[in-house]
Amino acid sequence: MNMEFTGSRRLVIVLTLASLLGMSMGNKEWGSGFNQSAWGWGRGPYHPQNQTQGPNKINVGGSENWHFGFNYSEWAFKNGPFYFNDTLVFKYDPPSNTTFPHSVYLLPNLWSYLNCDLRRAKMIANATQGGGEGFHFVLNRWRPYYFACGERNGLHCRDGRMKFMVVPYFRWNH
Ligand SMILES: *[C@@H]1O[C@H](CO)[C@@H](O)[C@H](O)[C@H]1NC(C)=O
Ligand SMILES: *[C@@H]1O[C@H](CO)[C@@H](O)[C@H](O)[C@H]1NC(C)=O
Ligand SMILES: *[C@@H]1O[C@H](CO)[C@@H](O)[C@H](O)[C@H]1NC(C)=O
Ligand SMILES: *[C@@H]1O[C@H](CO)[C@@H](O)[C@H](O)[C@H]1NC(C)=O
Ligand SMILES: *[C@@H]1O[C@H](CO)[C@@H](O)[C@H](O)[C@H]1NC(C)=O
Ligand SMILES: *[C@@H]1O[C@H](CO)[C@@H](O)[C@H](O)[C@H]1NC(C)=O
Ligand SMILES: [Cu+2]
């Protein structure tokens, strides 16, 4: 009884937040084919929710990993939604004379995300932390996460398309 009540309240909150975000985002980042009428913002069309699974570990960019020029907003849209406690893995080559360095930053808000403004961003992984098994980041808070590469003062974010946003969903079980 109690649990059901909590569950449905969460559902309402999730949907409210989702529709607010959906309104402020518009279709700007997420392109055409976005269908809000199903469950709202953030659910990509290709990966239906699997409610029986526990947290997932997701390689950002899939086999492309984290590099300049790949469309990560599109990737996130197609591979979402992501859930509370899922782990995002960022893999990128450490700096060398043949590879560009990358990094991972969290931007503070939607405005800085849209503008690739790194002034108040927080570095969560430096240029060397993407090597080997990659940098692991757990979506353990219920908030929008604005990820971006911080290299070249926003150039990788802006021209390199190395940014995406995630709002983790709750995985509710019945
Ligand atoms: C990424 O792809 C989407 C959908 O194809 C497109 O609408 C969007 O403009 C692209 N983003 C960038 C930064 O090129
Ligand atoms: C959007 O999703 C709803 C519910 O799944 C479906 O009925 C509708 O046809 C979809 N619209 C588009 C444009 O895909
Ligand atoms: C959901 O995940 C479980 C455990 O990984 C798997 O056995 C099941 O086939 C999945 N169901 C769907 C519909 O993908
Ligand atoms: C997320 O993980 C934390 C720490 O492992 C755990 O305490 C919490 O119950 C988990 N939350 C959900 C919703 O799975
Ligand atoms: C680039 O690095 C390789 C090995 O990592 C080295 O052999 C080569 O001399 C370097 N080239 C330059 C121009 O520094
Ligand atoms: C990157 O972070 C790792 C782990 O915190 C640290 O050991 C390393 O020295 C840092 N590298 C640079 C170039 O700051
Ligand atoms: Cu980069």
mmCIF file with all atom_site columns, N, CA and C in Angstrom, residues 87-154:
data_model
loop_
_atom_site.group_PDB
_atom_site.id
_atom_site.type_symbol
_atom_site.label_atom_id
_atom_site.label_alt_id
_atom_site.label_comp_id
_atom_site.label_asym_id
_atom_site.label_entity_id
_atom_site.label_seq_id
_atom_site.pdbx_PDB_ins_code
_atom_site.Cartn_x
_atom_site.Cartn_y
_atom_site.Cartn_z
_atom_site.occupancy
_atom_site.B_iso_or_equiv
_atom_site.pdbx_formal_charge
_atom_site.auth_seq_id
_atom_site.auth_comp_id
_atom_site.auth_asym_id
_atom_site.auth_atom_id
_atom_site.pdbx_PDB_model_num
ATOM 1   N N  . THR A 1 87  ? 25.702 3.137  -14.965 1.00 0.00 ? 87  THR A N  1
ATOM 2   C CA . THR A 1 87  ? 27.057 3.667  -15.057 1.00 0.00 ? 87  THR A CA 1
ATOM 3   C C  . THR A 1 87  ? 27.364 4.041  -16.506 1.00 0.00 ? 87  THR A C  1
ATOM 4   N N  . LEU A 1 88  ? 27.807 5.278  -16.701 1.00 0.00 ? 88  LEU A N  1
ATOM 5   C CA . LEU A 1 88  ? 28.283 5.682  -18.026 1.00 0.00 ? 88  LEU A CA 1
ATOM 6   C C  . LEU A 1 88  ? 29.802 5.518  -18.051 1.00 0.00 ? 88  LEU A C  1
ATOM 7   N N  . VAL A 1 89  ? 30.304 4.920  -19.123 1.00 0.00 ? 89  VAL A N  1
ATOM 8   C CA . VAL A 1 89  ? 31.738 4.700  -19.257 1.00 0.00 ? 89  VAL A CA 1
ATOM 9   C C  . VAL A 1 89  ? 32.262 5.543  -20.413 1.00 0.00 ? 89  VAL A C  1
ATOM 10  N N  . PHE A 1 90  ? 33.210 6.430  -20.099 1.00 0.00 ? 90  PHE A N  1
ATOM 11  C CA . PHE A 1 90  ? 33.830 7.272  -21.126 1.00 0.00 ? 90  PHE A CA 1
ATOM 12  C C  . PHE A 1 90  ? 35.207 6.709  -21.435 1.00 0.00 ? 90  PHE A C  1
ATOM 13  N N  . LYS A 1 91  ? 35.402 6.293  -22.681 1.00 0.00 ? 91  LYS A N  1
ATOM 14  C CA . LYS A 1 91  ? 36.709 5.776  -23.084 1.00 0.00 ? 91  LYS A CA 1
ATOM 15  C C  . LYS A 1 91  ? 37.322 6.692  -24.124 1.00 0.00 ? 91  LYS A C  1
ATOM 16  N N  . TYR A 1 92  ? 38.550 7.123  -23.883 1.00 0.00 ? 92  TYR A N  1
ATOM 17  C CA . TYR A 1 92  ? 39.259 7.942  -24.859 1.00 0.00 ? 92  TYR A CA 1
ATOM 18  C C  . TYR A 1 92  ? 40.756 7.778  -24.669 1.00 0.00 ? 92  TYR A C  1
ATOM 19  N N  . ASP A 1 93  ? 41.474 7.928  -25.768 1.00 0.00 ? 93  ASP A N  1
ATOM 20  C CA . ASP A 1 93  ? 42.918 7.725  -25.729 1.00 0.00 ? 93  ASP A CA 1
ATOM 21  C C  . ASP A 1 93  ? 43.588 8.798  -24.890 1.00 0.00 ? 93  ASP A C  1
ATOM 22  N N  . PRO A 1 94  ? 44.587 8.407  -24.134 1.00 0.00 ? 94  PRO A N  1
ATOM 23  C CA . PRO A 1 94  ? 45.367 9.413  -23.415 1.00 0.00 ? 94  PRO A CA 1
ATOM 24  C C  . PRO A 1 94  ? 46.119 10.291 -24.410 1.00 0.00 ? 94  PRO A C  1
ATOM 25  N N  . PRO A 1 95  ? 46.516 11.483 -23.991 1.00 0.00 ? 95  PRO A N  1
ATOM 26  C CA . PRO A 1 95  ? 47.187 12.393 -24.924 1.00 0.00 ? 95  PRO A CA 1
ATOM 27  C C  . PRO A 1 95  ? 48.462 11.773 -25.476 1.00 0.00 ? 95  PRO A C  1
ATOM 28  N N  . SER A 1 96  ? 48.700 12.014 -26.744 1.00 0.00 ? 96  SER A N  1
ATOM 29  C CA . SER A 1 96  ? 49.940 11.574 -27.366 1.00 0.00 ? 96  SER A CA 1
ATOM 30  C C  . SER A 1 96  ? 50.176 12.508 -28.533 1.00 0.00 ? 96  SER A C  1
ATOM 31  N N  . ASN A 1 97  ? 51.219 12.294 -29.265 1.00 0.00 ? 97  ASN A N  1
ATOM 32  C CA . ASN A 1 97  ? 51.423 13.192 -30.396 1.00 0.00 ? 97  ASN A CA 1
ATOM 33  C C  . ASN A 1 97  ? 50.583 12.797 -31.608 1.00 0.00 ? 97  ASN A C  1
ATOM 34  N N  . THR A 1 98  ? 49.792 11.736 -31.486 1.00 0.00 ? 98  THR A N  1
ATOM 35  C CA . THR A 1 98  ? 48.917 11.379 -32.603 1.00 0.00 ? 98  THR A CA 1
ATOM 36  C C  . THR A 1 98  ? 47.437 11.477 -32.259 1.00 0.00 ? 98  THR A C  1
ATOM 37  N N  . THR A 1 99  ? 47.102 11.710 -31.000 1.00 0.00 ? 99  THR A N  1
ATOM 38  C CA . THR A 1 99  ? 45.681 11.817 -30.651 1.00 0.00 ? 99  THR A CA 1
ATOM 39  C C  . THR A 1 99  ? 45.421 13.136 -29.929 1.00 0.00 ? 99  THR A C  1
ATOM 40  N N  . PHE A 1 100 ? 44.232 13.670 -30.130 1.00 0.00 ? 100 PHE A N  1
ATOM 41  C CA . PHE A 1 100 ? 43.807 14.854 -29.397 1.00 0.00 ? 100 PHE A CA 1
ATOM 42  C C  . PHE A 1 100 ? 43.390 14.445 -27.997 1.00 0.00 ? 100 PHE A C  1
ATOM 43  N N  . PRO A 1 101 ? 43.775 15.228 -27.013 1.00 0.00 ? 101 PRO A N  1
ATOM 44  C CA . PRO A 1 101 ? 43.279 14.923 -25.669 1.00 0.00 ? 101 PRO A CA 1
ATOM 45  C C  . PRO A 1 101 ? 41.786 15.227 -25.539 1.00 0.00 ? 101 PRO A C  1
ATOM 46  N N  . HIS A 1 102 ? 41.127 14.465 -24.702 1.00 0.00 ? 102 HIS A N  1
ATOM 47  C CA . HIS A 1 102 ? 39.731 14.723 -24.359 1.00 0.00 ? 102 HIS A CA 1
ATOM 48  C C  . HIS A 1 102 ? 39.600 14.727 -22.848 1.00 0.00 ? 102 HIS A C  1
ATOM 49  N N  . SER A 1 103 ? 38.402 15.062 -22.405 1.00 0.00 ? 103 SER A N  1
ATOM 50  C CA . SER A 1 103 ? 38.139 15.099 -20.972 1.00 0.00 ? 103 SER A CA 1
ATOM 51  C C  . SER A 1 103 ? 36.627 15.024 -20.801 1.00 0.00 ? 103 SER A C  1
ATOM 52  N N  . VAL A 1 104 ? 36.173 14.994 -19.566 1.00 0.00 ? 104 VAL A N  1
ATOM 53  C CA . VAL A 1 104 ? 34.730 14.998 -19.306 1.00 0.00 ? 104 VAL A CA 1
ATOM 54  C C  . VAL A 1 104 ? 34.430 16.061 -18.250 1.00 0.00 ? 104 VAL A C  1
ATOM 55  N N  . TYR A 1 105 ? 33.500 16.943 -18.586 1.00 0.00 ? 105 TYR A N  1
ATOM 56  C CA . TYR A 1 105 ? 33.048 17.988 -17.678 1.00 0.00 ? 105 TYR A CA 1
ATOM 57  C C  . TYR A 1 105 ? 31.551 17.861 -17.466 1.00 0.00 ? 105 TYR A C  1
ATOM 58  N N  . LEU A 1 106 ? 31.115 18.324 -16.292 1.00 0.00 ? 106 LEU A N  1
ATOM 59  C CA . LEU A 1 106 ? 29.682 18.502 -16.055 1.00 0.00 ? 106 LEU A CA 1
ATOM 60  C C  . LEU A 1 106 ? 29.391 19.995 -16.122 1.00 0.00 ? 106 LEU A C  1
ATOM 61  N N  . LEU A 1 107 ? 28.466 20.363 -16.967 1.00 0.00 ? 107 LEU A N  1
ATOM 62  C CA . LEU A 1 107 ? 28.082 21.771 -17.079 1.00 0.00 ? 107 LEU A CA 1
ATOM 63  C C  . LEU A 1 107 ? 26.941 22.047 -16.099 1.00 0.00 ? 107 LEU A C  1
ATOM 64  N N  . PRO A 1 108 ? 26.888 23.282 -15.582 1.00 0.00 ? 108 PRO A N  1
ATOM 65  C CA . PRO A 1 108 ? 25.963 23.543 -14.475 1.00 0.00 ? 108 PRO A CA 1
ATOM 66  C C  . PRO A 1 108 ? 24.493 23.675 -14.859 1.00 0.00 ? 108 PRO A C  1
ATOM 67  N N  . ASN A 1 109 ? 24.196 24.009 -16.092 1.00 0.00 ? 109 ASN A N  1
ATOM 68  C CA . ASN A 1 109 ? 22.788 24.219 -16.433 1.00 0.00 ? 109 ASN A CA 1
ATOM 69  C C  . ASN A 1 109 ? 22.568 24.128 -17.943 1.00 0.00 ? 109 ASN A C  1
ATOM 70  N N  . LEU A 1 110 ? 21.302 24.211 -18.313 1.00 0.00 ? 110 LEU A N  1
ATOM 71  C CA . LEU A 1 110 ? 20.943 24.043 -19.721 1.00 0.00 ? 110 LEU A CA 1
ATOM 72  C C  . LEU A 1 110 ? 21.564 25.126 -20.599 1.00 0.00 ? 110 LEU A C  1
ATOM 73  N N  . TRP A 1 111 ? 21.605 26.333 -20.074 1.00 0.00 ? 111 TRP A N  1
ATOM 74  C CA . TRP A 1 111 ? 22.149 27.429 -20.862 1.00 0.00 ? 111 TRP A CA 1
ATOM 75  C C  . TRP A 1 111 ? 23.622 27.180 -21.203 1.00 0.00 ? 111 TRP A C  1
ATOM 76  N N  . SER A 1 112 ? 24.387 26.805 -20.196 1.00 0.00 ? 112 SER A N  1
ATOM 77  C CA . SER A 1 112 ? 25.813 26.549 -20.452 1.00 0.00 ? 112 SER A CA 1
ATOM 78  C C  . SER A 1 112 ? 25.989 25.342 -21.362 1.00 0.00 ? 112 SER A C  1
ATOM 79  N N  . TYR A 1 113 ? 25.071 24.404 -21.253 1.00 0.00 ? 113 TYR A N  1
ATOM 80  C CA . TYR A 1 113 ? 25.111 23.232 -22.134 1.00 0.00 ? 113 TYR A CA 1
ATOM 81  C C  . TYR A 1 113 ? 24.854 23.641 -23.589 1.00 0.00 ? 113 TYR A C  1
ATOM 82  N N  . LEU A 1 114 ? 23.806 24.406 -23.802 1.00 0.00 ? 114 LEU A N  1
ATOM 83  C CA . LEU A 1 114 ? 23.473 24.798 -25.177 1.00 0.00 ? 114 LEU A CA 1
ATOM 84  C C  . LEU A 1 114 ? 24.582 25.656 -25.783 1.00 0.00 ? 114 LEU A C  1
ATOM 85  N N  . ASN A 1 115 ? 25.247 26.453 -24.941 1.00 0.00 ? 115 ASN A N  1
ATOM 86  C CA . ASN A 1 115 ? 26.275 27.359 -25.448 1.00 0.00 ? 115 ASN A CA 1
ATOM 87  C C  . ASN A 1 115 ? 27.695 26.820 -25.302 1.00 0.00 ? 115 ASN A C  1
ATOM 88  N N  . CYS A 1 116 ? 27.828 25.628 -24.763 1.00 0.00 ? 116 CYS A N  1
ATOM 89  C CA . CYS A 1 116 ? 29.160 25.058 -24.509 1.00 0.00 ? 116 CYS A CA 1
ATOM 90  C C  . CYS A 1 116 ? 30.021 26.037 -23.717 1.00 0.00 ? 116 CYS A C  1
ATOM 91  N N  . ASP A 1 117 ? 29.399 26.642 -22.722 1.00 0.00 ? 117 ASP A N  1
ATOM 92  C CA . ASP A 1 117 ? 30.098 27.593 -21.857 1.00 0.00 ? 117 ASP A CA 1
ATOM 93  C C  . ASP A 1 117 ? 30.690 26.832 -20.678 1.00 0.00 ? 117 ASP A C  1
ATOM 94  N N  . LEU A 1 118 ? 32.019 26.771 -20.630 1.00 0.00 ? 118 LEU A N  1
ATOM 95  C CA . LEU A 1 118 ? 32.689 25.942 -19.626 1.00 0.00 ? 118 LEU A CA 1
ATOM 96  C C  . LEU A 1 118 ? 33.087 26.714 -18.369 1.00 0.00 ? 118 LEU A C  1
ATOM 97  N N  . ARG A 1 119 ? 32.687 27.987 -18.286 1.00 0.00 ? 119 ARG A N  1
ATOM 98  C CA . ARG A 1 119 ? 33.215 28.815 -17.202 1.00 0.00 ? 119 ARG A CA 1
ATOM 99  C C  . ARG A 1 119 ? 32.916 28.273 -15.813 1.00 0.00 ? 119 ARG A C  1
ATOM 100 N N  . ARG A 1 120 ? 31.723 27.723 -15.622 1.00 0.00 ? 120 ARG A N  1
ATOM 101 C CA . ARG A 1 120 ? 31.395 27.203 -14.293 1.00 0.00 ? 120 ARG A CA 1
ATOM 102 C C  . ARG A 1 120 ? 31.277 25.683 -14.305 1.00 0.00 ? 120 ARG A C  1
ATOM 103 N N  . ALA A 1 121 ? 31.890 25.080 -15.311 1.00 0.00 ? 121 ALA A N  1
ATOM 104 C CA . ALA A 1 121 ? 31.824 23.624 -15.431 1.00 0.00 ? 121 ALA A CA 1
ATOM 105 C C  . ALA A 1 121 ? 32.791 22.960 -14.457 1.00 0.00 ? 121 ALA A C  1
ATOM 106 N N  . LYS A 1 122 ? 32.497 21.732 -14.160 1.00 0.00 ? 122 LYS A N  1
ATOM 107 C CA . LYS A 1 122 ? 33.330 20.979 -13.226 1.00 0.00 ? 122 LYS A CA 1
ATOM 108 C C  . LYS A 1 122 ? 33.959 19.814 -13.975 1.00 0.00 ? 122 LYS A C  1
ATOM 109 N N  . MET A 1 123 ? 35.285 19.731 -13.926 1.00 0.00 ? 123 MET A N  1
ATOM 110 C CA . MET A 1 123 ? 35.940 18.600 -14.570 1.00 0.00 ? 123 MET A CA 1
ATOM 111 C C  . MET A 1 123 ? 35.726 17.349 -13.725 1.00 0.00 ? 123 MET A C  1
ATOM 112 N N  . ILE A 1 124 ? 35.222 16.296 -14.351 1.00 0.00 ? 124 ILE A N  1
ATOM 113 C CA . ILE A 1 124 ? 35.058 15.044 -13.610 1.00 0.00 ? 124 ILE A CA 1
ATOM 114 C C  . ILE A 1 124 ? 36.055 13.992 -14.083 1.00 0.00 ? 124 ILE A C  1
ATOM 115 N N  . ALA A 1 125 ? 36.644 14.175 -15.264 1.00 0.00 ? 125 ALA A N  1
ATOM 116 C CA . ALA A 1 125 ? 37.703 13.263 -15.722 1.00 0.00 ? 125 ALA A CA 1
ATOM 117 C C  . ALA A 1 125 ? 38.698 14.053 -16.556 1.00 0.00 ? 125 ALA A C  1
ATOM 118 N N  . ASN A 1 126 ? 39.960 13.917 -16.228 1.00 0.00 ? 126 ASN A N  1
ATOM 119 C CA . ASN A 1 126 ? 40.981 14.651 -16.975 1.00 0.00 ? 126 ASN A CA 1
ATOM 120 C C  . ASN A 1 126 ? 41.402 13.884 -18.227 1.00 0.00 ? 126 ASN A C  1
ATOM 121 N N  . ALA A 1 127 ? 42.427 14.396 -18.897 1.00 0.00 ? 127 ALA A N  1
ATOM 122 C CA . ALA A 1 127 ? 42.792 13.853 -20.203 1.00 0.00 ? 127 ALA A CA 1
ATOM 123 C C  . ALA A 1 127 ? 43.297 12.414 -20.151 1.00 0.00 ? 127 ALA A C  1
ATOM 124 N N  . THR A 1 128 ? 43.761 11.977 -19.005 1.00 0.00 ? 128 THR A N  1
ATOM 125 C CA . THR A 1 128 ? 44.308 10.616 -18.951 1.00 0.00 ? 128 THR A CA 1
ATOM 126 C C  . THR A 1 128 ? 43.331 9.580  -18.396 1.00 0.00 ? 128 THR A C  1
ATOM 127 N N  . GLN A 1 129 ? 42.236 10.023 -17.835 1.00 0.00 ? 129 GLN A N  1
ATOM 128 C CA . GLN A 1 129 ? 41.358 9.085  -17.133 1.00 0.00 ? 129 GLN A CA 1
ATOM 129 C C  . GLN A 1 129 ? 40.459 8.252  -18.043 1.00 0.00 ? 129 GLN A C  1
ATOM 130 N N  . GLY A 1 130 ? 40.482 8.538  -19.351 1.00 0.00 ? 130 GLY A N  1
ATOM 131 C CA . GLY A 1 130 ? 39.660 7.757  -20.273 1.00 0.00 ? 130 GLY A CA 1
ATOM 132 C C  . GLY A 1 130 ? 40.350 6.517  -20.793 1.00 0.00 ? 130 GLY A C  1
ATOM 133 N N  . GLY A 1 131 ? 41.595 6.316  -20.393 1.00 0.00 ? 131 GLY A N  1
ATOM 134 C CA . GLY A 1 131 ? 42.356 5.172  -20.882 1.00 0.00 ? 131 GLY A CA 1
ATOM 135 C C  . GLY A 1 131 ? 41.913 3.869  -20.238 1.00 0.00 ? 131 GLY A C  1
ATOM 136 N N  . GLY A 1 132 ? 42.396 2.785  -20.770 1.00 0.00 ? 132 GLY A N  1
ATOM 137 C CA . GLY A 1 132 ? 42.120 1.460  -20.193 1.00 0.00 ? 132 GLY A CA 1
ATOM 138 C C  . GLY A 1 132 ? 40.643 1.147  -20.149 1.00 0.00 ? 132 GLY A C  1
ATOM 139 N N  . GLU A 1 133 ? 40.147 0.890  -18.950 1.00 0.00 ? 133 GLU A N  1
ATOM 140 C CA . GLU A 1 133 ? 38.731 0.557  -18.790 1.00 0.00 ? 133 GLU A CA 1
ATOM 141 C C  . GLU A 1 133 ? 37.839 1.785  -18.875 1.00 0.00 ? 133 GLU A C  1
ATOM 142 N N  . GLY A 1 134 ? 38.434 2.946  -19.002 1.00 0.00 ? 134 GLY A N  1
ATOM 143 C CA . GLY A 1 134 ? 37.664 4.172  -19.153 1.00 0.00 ? 134 GLY A CA 1
ATOM 144 C C  . GLY A 1 134 ? 37.280 4.796  -17.825 1.00 0.00 ? 134 GLY A C  1
ATOM 145 N N  . PHE A 1 135 ? 36.701 5.974  -17.921 1.00 0.00 ? 135 PHE A N  1
ATOM 146 C CA . PHE A 1 135 ? 36.226 6.687  -16.741 1.00 0.00 ? 135 PHE A CA 1
ATOM 147 C C  . PHE A 1 135 ? 34.780 6.273  -16.471 1.00 0.00 ? 135 PHE A C  1
ATOM 148 N N  . HIS A 1 136 ? 34.511 5.855  -15.234 1.00 0.00 ? 136 HIS A N  1
ATOM 149 C CA . HIS A 1 136 ? 33.178 5.378  -14.871 1.00 0.00 ? 136 HIS A CA 1
ATOM 150 C C  . HIS A 1 136 ? 32.443 6.457  -14.084 1.00 0.00 ? 136 HIS A C  1
ATOM 151 N N  . PHE A 1 137 ? 31.223 6.725  -14.489 1.00 0.00 ? 137 PHE A N  1
ATOM 152 C CA . PHE A 1 137 ? 30.408 7.728  -13.806 1.00 0.00 ? 137 PHE A CA 1
ATOM 153 C C  . PHE A 1 137 ? 29.026 7.146  -13.532 1.00 0.00 ? 137 PHE A C  1
ATOM 154 N N  . VAL A 1 138 ? 28.638 7.117  -12.255 1.00 0.00 ? 138 VAL A N  1
ATOM 155 C CA . VAL A 1 138 ? 27.340 6.549  -11.877 1.00 0.00 ? 138 VAL A CA 1
ATOM 156 C C  . VAL A 1 138 ? 26.296 7.655  -11.796 1.00 0.00 ? 138 VAL A C  1
ATOM 157 N N  . LEU A 1 139 ? 25.175 7.433  -12.442 1.00 0.00 ? 139 LEU A N  1
ATOM 158 C CA . LEU A 1 139 ? 24.063 8.400  -12.406 1.00 0.00 ? 139 LEU A CA 1
ATOM 159 C C  . LEU A 1 139 ? 23.291 8.180  -11.112 1.00 0.00 ? 139 LEU A C  1
ATOM 160 N N  . ASN A 1 140 ? 23.869 8.629  -10.003 1.00 0.00 ? 140 ASN A N  1
ATOM 161 C CA . ASN A 1 140 ? 23.271 8.293  -8.711  1.00 0.00 ? 140 ASN A CA 1
ATOM 162 C C  . ASN A 1 140 ? 22.519 9.455  -8.073  1.00 0.00 ? 140 ASN A C  1
ATOM 163 N N  . ARG A 1 141 ? 22.271 10.489 -8.858  1.00 0.00 ? 141 ARG A N  1
ATOM 164 C CA . ARG A 1 141 ? 21.425 11.558 -8.347  1.00 0.00 ? 141 ARG A CA 1
ATOM 165 C C  . ARG A 1 141 ? 20.335 11.826 -9.359  1.00 0.00 ? 141 ARG A C  1
ATOM 166 N N  . TRP A 1 142 ? 19.225 12.279 -8.819  1.00 0.00 ? 142 TRP A N  1
ATOM 167 C CA . TRP A 1 142 ? 18.107 12.525 -9.703  1.00 0.00 ? 142 TRP A CA 1
ATOM 168 C C  . TRP A 1 142 ? 18.118 13.980 -10.113 1.00 0.00 ? 142 TRP A C  1
ATOM 169 N N  . ARG A 1 143 ? 18.784 14.245 -11.230 1.00 0.00 ? 143 ARG A N  1
ATOM 170 C CA . ARG A 1 143 ? 18.973 15.603 -11.725 1.00 0.00 ? 143 ARG A CA 1
ATOM 171 C C  . ARG A 1 143 ? 19.332 15.489 -13.198 1.00 0.00 ? 143 ARG A C  1
ATOM 172 N N  . PRO A 1 144 ? 19.236 16.572 -13.925 1.00 0.00 ? 144 PRO A N  1
ATOM 173 C CA . PRO A 1 144 ? 19.757 16.526 -15.291 1.00 0.00 ? 144 PRO A CA 1
ATOM 174 C C  . PRO A 1 144 ? 21.286 16.579 -15.241 1.00 0.00 ? 144 PRO A C  1
ATOM 175 N N  . TYR A 1 145 ? 21.914 15.747 -16.016 1.00 0.00 ? 145 TYR A N  1
ATOM 176 C CA . TYR A 1 145 ? 23.370 15.762 -16.153 1.00 0.00 ? 145 TYR A CA 1
ATOM 177 C C  . TYR A 1 145 ? 23.713 16.310 -17.532 1.00 0.00 ? 145 TYR A C  1
ATOM 178 N N  . TYR A 1 146 ? 24.533 17.358 -17.551 1.00 0.00 ? 146 TYR A N  1
ATOM 179 C CA . TYR A 1 146 ? 24.982 17.914 -18.828 1.00 0.00 ? 146 TYR A CA 1
ATOM 180 C C  . TYR A 1 146 ? 26.456 17.583 -18.997 1.00 0.00 ? 146 TYR A C  1
ATOM 181 N N  . PHE A 1 147 ? 26.751 16.622 -19.855 1.00 0.00 ? 147 PHE A N  1
ATOM 182 C CA . PHE A 1 147 ? 28.133 16.184 -20.062 1.00 0.00 ? 147 PHE A CA 1
ATOM 183 C C  . PHE A 1 147 ? 28.726 16.880 -21.275 1.00 0.00 ? 147 PHE A C  1
ATOM 184 N N  . ALA A 1 148 ? 30.018 17.188 -21.190 1.00 0.00 ? 148 ALA A N  1
ATOM 185 C CA . ALA A 1 148 ? 30.704 17.759 -22.355 1.00 0.00 ? 148 ALA A CA 1
ATOM 186 C C  . ALA A 1 148 ? 32.193 17.493 -22.241 1.00 0.00 ? 148 ALA A C  1
ATOM 187 N N  . CYS A 1 149 ? 32.842 17.465 -23.389 1.00 0.00 ? 149 CYS A N  1
ATOM 188 C CA . CYS A 1 149 ? 34.298 17.470 -23.394 1.00 0.00 ? 149 CYS A CA 1
ATOM 189 C C  . CYS A 1 149 ? 34.745 18.909 -23.164 1.00 0.00 ? 149 CYS A C  1
ATOM 190 N N  . GLY A 1 150 ? 35.762 19.086 -22.341 1.00 0.00 ? 150 GLY A N  1
ATOM 191 C CA . GLY A 1 150 ? 36.171 20.443 -21.988 1.00 0.00 ? 150 GLY A CA 1
ATOM 192 C C  . GLY A 1 150 ? 37.366 20.955 -22.769 1.00 0.00 ? 150 GLY A C  1
ATOM 193 N N  . GLU A 1 151 ? 37.817 20.203 -23.751 1.00 0.00 ? 151 GLU A N  1
ATOM 194 C CA . GLU A 1 151 ? 39.065 20.582 -24.413 1.00 0.00 ? 151 GLU A CA 1
ATOM 195 C C  . GLU A 1 151 ? 38.879 21.744 -25.381 1.00 0.00 ? 151 GLU A C  1
ATOM 196 N N  . ARG A 1 152 ? 39.958 22.477 -25.560 1.00 0.00 ? 152 ARG A N  1
ATOM 197 C CA . ARG A 1 152 ? 40.033 23.615 -26.471 1.00 0.00 ? 152 ARG A CA 1
ATOM 198 C C  . ARG A 1 152 ? 38.953 24.648 -26.173 1.00 0.00 ? 152 ARG A C  1
ATOM 199 N N  . ASN A 1 153 ? 38.744 24.885 -24.892 1.00 0.00 ? 153 ASN A N  1
ATOM 200 C CA . ASN A 1 153 ? 37.834 25.943 -24.465 1.00 0.00 ? 153 ASN A CA 1
ATOM 201 C C  . ASN A 1 153 ? 36.449 25.866 -25.114 1.00 0.00 ? 153 ASN A C  1
ATOM 202 N N  . GLY A 1 154 ? 35.913 24.652 -25.218 1.00 0.00 ? 154 GLY A N  1
ATOM 203 C CA . GLY A 1 154 ? 34.564 24.495 -25.750 1.00 0.00 ? 154 GLY A CA 1
ATOM 204 C C  . GLY A 1 154 ? 34.483 24.094 -27.207 1.00 0.00 ? 154 GLY A C  1
#
